[in-house]
């Protein structure tokens, strides 16, 4: 439980805008993904009669195929497309019902297992009551990202949301950040970006929005050096709440 | 669990707890361990035996040496023996004791992780109430008691029970009982929990077979051992049960502890169906009261710690302060009166009680202290019970069976909804009352030519209301049944009350005195074309009636429907109306179900916003909202397809601990019937909560 920064002065003043990444920043992605994949694997293996290993192998292949086909785009993360392609690779031609069923199983289990990190909601409430503009810049498809927000009860917590699907390309490219900048309009004061990924969230927002960057650290998160090193690294959102309260006190 | 420990590793409170424990393990040699437990375990290396208790006594060992069962022995032995080997090879006398303490430390961490699962809170919220609990640190690492072993095993048993893995739950309890006989105490409460909770009653046999069978297997052979008789069964610890007594005449006494315990088992029985949380709170309260009413050893108080933790997690600052006050009084009392520890390497002897005087004034002061502790403990017990009752126990909140009334015209889907709801709660928990059983005449009666079933005068509504109210009050009824195939009534039979009363009928909401008593009043106002479609399909194809007669009857009934049935809509908190998405689909004799959308009117409820967010966000349905005004509520038009798994996920999101209310394997339906199940359940829980809040 700590908050580390080489430039403490960055936290002296309250920001006017705070942007967040969603996956693996507001909740731990890996356990939810693992649970979703396990349930889908079990269902697929029962329905199709394939071995676990074959499922994993064909799923990886399908994912690769979709990404090559679609490139750096939100739809390239579509589980529906992955499962659709995987079923084809399993030699079953196109099976829309099966692909949809697997996709729904994945997301249902994923959401059922995903848990918001402690203090996220409280921090967002405090930011909004302090008049700070809040935004979400996230990859993946809009449909599922909105479902996640509603599931977590965060759909009222952000002033602006940008998904890579609507921006046309993923972070760290300029498009999602530029679109967020357009939505925000003219702002004065510091802009914070909170994320988990050194390349997409930290380096991306620093380059395109001149953001003060804050990285959420937990199991599986890589803390990097150089341009991918965040200005602030923190373990708990509670740490950030305290830093924000302190920034408010010194600003006052 | 690995993930939790990794997360905890960076938490300063966890680090402080670890530091305290490690320092105490290294430096403090508790008297009870160095004088009794460790020498007993060491002796097995010198005189190996399958009955170490008898061997211990045969070589002149202290009968107080190890008043515990074989599981406690087997758990502690490996690390003590390892420490003993190190001691012998390097010429020290501390590692065997440290080995004993390390086993306790391992189980201590295990308890923290089990509590995280049991109480469903992140581990960091348990650090203050559990990991830094002065009772845990004092009892385990200063006084040196080994009650952490049975406590861990009891928590493991409850953990499995919460997940309905009853065989494992019984096995873990068997291990706990074989470690320490006092763990027999929870057994009757757990049996009551099974017996009074119909959704899990099936598990009692397996649980008992595993618990008692396992216990006899582990403990049985040792019951023949004279050493076990002397050291375990006749230990002064067991005699404490009889210490507090009221003399009756010159020769007899009433023992307070067994009396209190039996009364608590009875109260548990009278409480009836309990949620897991309420059972957990009740178990804690019972342990606590029993300990307060006996000259309990300090180790026994460790049994109450998990329950005190649960209370603090749920109860906020006041609970934290009360538990802190209680801990201070308890530890202060025992520091003065009980043995402590010898500090290794510092050569400091703090082994004796701080006060060893006999002055009457001192004794009086201590008695006052003990009285204060009992008073605070009593308050804590009552608060624990109150918290338990308030925490999401739908059956206790309503203080009577849950009752759902479903009214609507013939063919509007009452029976289908009734069956769908019964599938959710489980047939074991449901009693059905059908308005059809209260028609005055059977199908062949001439009176039906003059009067329709829809007319209240054709039904014994007084008997109907009286029977439903009796069931609501927990009493059985005597009722005949209408056999739709034969068109006749069966002989009257006794219908027992149950946890959920599902009442459906043409006039279920007709009598206001009855309608007001339902937890949920549902009116099924089906689209007229669709209602005719379903009615003809059912009456002609399922019940074998003549099509022309059914059509004629529908027409004849229309006026009565308007007059007697439809006005009940105003009584209903929920009005469901199924409508065909495509009216052209309503062609008779088609095998497939017509596509339907659902119109729901919700009166007097503020929850619709949460419901809509979940229906759109999680279930991917299309929902139109029409606000009807402050007293009229809201109408939702719900359209789309949804599978039962998604509805189950939505229920788990909308209703905390919904599983307590439902069958072990609730039967959710697909599409609109599933949505009706979901909304009924949500409406029910919200109604109960808001009434409890009032």
mmCIF file of N, CA, C and O in Angstrom, chain A residues 1 31 43 104 108 111-112 118 147 150-153 155-156 219, chain B residues 3 6 10-12 122 124 613-614 617-619 645-646 649 653:
data_model
loop_
_atom_site.group_PDB
_atom_site.id
_atom_site.type_symbol
_atom_site.label_atom_id
_atom_site.label_comp_id
_atom_site.label_asym_id
_atom_site.label_seq_id
_atom_site.Cartn_x
_atom_site.Cartn_y
_atom_site.Cartn_z
ATOM 1 N N UNK A 1 0.854 -1.183 0.000
ATOM 2 C CA UNK A 1 0.000 0.000 0.000
ATOM 3 C C UNK A 1 0.893 1.236 0.000
ATOM 4 O O UNK A 1 1.410 1.649 1.027
ATOM 5 N N UNK A 31 -7.945 -12.407 -13.503
ATOM 6 C CA UNK A 31 -8.805 -13.451 -12.912
ATOM 7 C C UNK A 31 -10.159 -13.551 -13.613
ATOM 8 O O UNK A 31 -10.683 -14.655 -13.804
ATOM 9 N N UNK A 43 -17.694 -25.238 -21.966
ATOM 10 C CA UNK A 43 -18.911 -25.319 -22.766
ATOM 11 C C UNK A 43 -18.581 -25.781 -24.193
ATOM 12 O O UNK A 43 -19.236 -26.676 -24.734
ATOM 13 N N UNK A 104 -21.505 -15.181 -25.205
ATOM 14 C CA UNK A 104 -22.309 -14.800 -24.036
ATOM 15 C C UNK A 104 -21.819 -15.514 -22.779
ATOM 16 O O UNK A 104 -21.794 -14.938 -21.694
ATOM 17 N N UNK A 108 -20.603 -13.427 -19.612
ATOM 18 C CA UNK A 108 -21.392 -13.620 -18.391
ATOM 19 C C UNK A 108 -20.478 -14.054 -17.246
ATOM 20 O O UNK A 108 -20.535 -13.506 -16.149
ATOM 21 N N UNK A 111 -18.011 -11.146 -16.298
ATOM 22 C CA UNK A 111 -18.609 -10.104 -15.455
ATOM 23 C C UNK A 111 -18.890 -10.629 -14.056
ATOM 24 O O UNK A 111 -18.690 -9.922 -13.060
ATOM 25 N N UNK A 112 -19.345 -11.885 -13.994
ATOM 26 C CA UNK A 112 -19.640 -12.460 -12.676
ATOM 27 C C UNK A 112 -18.405 -12.562 -11.804
ATOM 28 O O UNK A 112 -18.499 -12.567 -10.580
ATOM 29 N N UNK A 118 -11.044 -1.800 -4.553
ATOM 30 C CA UNK A 118 -11.593 -0.976 -3.477
ATOM 31 C C UNK A 118 -11.331 0.513 -3.737
ATOM 32 O O UNK A 118 -10.288 0.862 -4.304
ATOM 33 N N UNK A 147 -21.359 -2.374 -21.147
ATOM 34 C CA UNK A 147 -21.946 -3.384 -20.249
ATOM 35 C C UNK A 147 -21.155 -3.453 -18.942
ATOM 36 O O UNK A 147 -21.726 -3.553 -17.862
ATOM 37 N N UNK A 150 -21.994 -0.535 -16.696
ATOM 38 C CA UNK A 150 -23.298 -0.692 -16.036
ATOM 39 C C UNK A 150 -23.203 -1.766 -14.949
ATOM 40 O O UNK A 150 -23.716 -1.611 -13.852
ATOM 41 N N UNK A 151 -22.510 -2.846 -15.264
ATOM 42 C CA UNK A 151 -22.352 -3.918 -14.279
ATOM 43 C C UNK A 151 -21.689 -3.393 -13.011
ATOM 44 O O UNK A 151 -22.099 -3.713 -11.894
ATOM 45 N N UNK A 152 -20.655 -2.582 -13.182
ATOM 46 C CA UNK A 152 -19.948 -2.044 -12.013
ATOM 47 C C UNK A 152 -20.698 -0.872 -11.367
ATOM 48 O O UNK A 152 -20.282 -0.368 -10.333
ATOM 49 N N UNK A 153 -21.759 -0.425 -12.016
ATOM 50 C CA UNK A 153 -22.490 0.742 -11.486
ATOM 51 C C UNK A 153 -21.725 2.033 -11.700
ATOM 52 O O UNK A 153 -21.849 2.987 -10.930
ATOM 53 N N UNK A 155 -21.799 3.728 -14.701
ATOM 54 C CA UNK A 155 -22.261 4.396 -15.925
ATOM 55 C C UNK A 155 -22.593 5.868 -15.715
ATOM 56 O O UNK A 155 -22.702 6.616 -16.674
ATOM 57 N N UNK A 156 -22.778 6.274 -14.452
ATOM 58 C CA UNK A 156 -23.016 7.696 -14.200
ATOM 59 C C UNK A 156 -21.734 8.399 -13.740
ATOM 60 O O UNK A 156 -21.773 9.565 -13.355
ATOM 61 N N UNK A 219 -0.706 -7.283 -9.059
ATOM 62 C CA UNK A 219 -0.094 -8.487 -9.627
ATOM 63 C C UNK A 219 -0.234 -8.495 -11.149
ATOM 64 O O UNK A 219 -1.323 -8.299 -11.676
ATOM 65 N N UNK B 3 -3.236 -15.149 -4.343
ATOM 66 C CA UNK B 3 -3.418 -13.762 -4.767
ATOM 67 C C UNK B 3 -3.635 -12.873 -3.550
ATOM 68 O O UNK B 3 -3.067 -11.790 -3.436
ATOM 69 N N UNK B 6 -0.429 -12.277 -1.757
ATOM 70 C CA UNK B 6 0.433 -11.335 -2.481
ATOM 71 C C UNK B 6 -0.048 -9.907 -2.269
ATOM 72 O O UNK B 6 0.746 -8.990 -2.086
ATOM 73 N N UNK B 10 1.985 -6.321 0.722
ATOM 74 C CA UNK B 10 2.406 -4.920 0.658
ATOM 75 C C UNK B 10 1.651 -4.049 1.676
ATOM 76 O O UNK B 10 1.845 -2.848 1.723
ATOM 77 N N UNK B 11 0.788 -4.669 2.464
ATOM 78 C CA UNK B 11 -0.030 -3.886 3.392
ATOM 79 C C UNK B 11 0.698 -3.717 4.735
ATOM 80 O O UNK B 11 1.075 -4.698 5.372
ATOM 81 N N UNK B 12 0.896 -2.461 5.185
ATOM 82 C CA UNK B 12 1.650 -2.245 6.432
ATOM 83 C C UNK B 12 0.987 -2.885 7.655
ATOM 84 O O UNK B 12 1.691 -3.350 8.554
ATOM 85 N N UNK B 122 -12.873 -8.058 1.401
ATOM 86 C CA UNK B 122 -11.451 -8.139 1.071
ATOM 87 C C UNK B 122 -10.610 -8.331 2.341
ATOM 88 O O UNK B 122 -10.960 -7.786 3.406
ATOM 89 N N UNK B 124 -7.966 -7.100 3.378
ATOM 90 C CA UNK B 124 -7.395 -5.942 4.076
ATOM 91 C C UNK B 124 -8.362 -5.361 5.107
ATOM 92 O O UNK B 124 -7.952 -4.750 6.076
ATOM 93 N N UNK B 613 -31.419 -0.564 -15.646
ATOM 94 C CA UNK B 613 -29.986 -0.551 -15.983
ATOM 95 C C UNK B 613 -29.461 -1.967 -16.187
ATOM 96 O O UNK B 613 -28.676 -2.239 -17.090
ATOM 97 N N UNK B 614 -29.913 -2.876 -15.349
ATOM 98 C CA UNK B 614 -29.449 -4.261 -15.482
ATOM 99 C C UNK B 614 -30.072 -4.926 -16.713
ATOM 100 O O UNK B 614 -29.390 -5.655 -17.435
ATOM 101 N N UNK B 617 -28.236 -3.060 -19.616
ATOM 102 C CA UNK B 617 -26.771 -3.182 -19.582
ATOM 103 C C UNK B 617 -26.283 -4.615 -19.547
ATOM 104 O O UNK B 617 -25.331 -4.959 -20.240
ATOM 105 N N UNK B 618 -26.911 -5.447 -18.719
ATOM 106 C CA UNK B 618 -26.408 -6.809 -18.563
ATOM 107 C C UNK B 618 -27.132 -7.798 -19.469
ATOM 108 O O UNK B 618 -26.532 -8.702 -20.017
ATOM 109 N N UNK B 619 -28.434 -7.606 -19.584
ATOM 110 C CA UNK B 619 -29.215 -8.600 -20.323
ATOM 111 C C UNK B 619 -29.346 -8.252 -21.804
ATOM 112 O O UNK B 619 -29.821 -9.074 -22.584
ATOM 113 N N UNK B 645 -29.296 -18.231 -18.129
ATOM 114 C CA UNK B 645 -28.040 -17.973 -17.408
ATOM 115 C C UNK B 645 -27.845 -16.479 -17.206
ATOM 116 O O UNK B 645 -27.364 -16.039 -16.159
ATOM 117 N N UNK B 646 -28.221 -15.689 -18.244
ATOM 118 C CA UNK B 646 -28.072 -14.242 -18.115
ATOM 119 C C UNK B 646 -29.050 -13.679 -17.083
ATOM 120 O O UNK B 646 -28.742 -12.723 -16.378
ATOM 121 N N UNK B 649 -27.548 -14.297 -13.754
ATOM 122 C CA UNK B 649 -26.477 -13.327 -13.465
ATOM 123 C C UNK B 649 -27.084 -11.983 -13.041
ATOM 124 O O UNK B 649 -26.630 -11.355 -12.086
ATOM 125 N N UNK B 653 -26.779 -9.887 -9.493
ATOM 126 C CA UNK B 653 -26.312 -8.494 -9.451
ATOM 127 C C UNK B 653 -27.326 -7.607 -8.711
ATOM 128 O O UNK B 653 -26.953 -6.703 -7.986
#
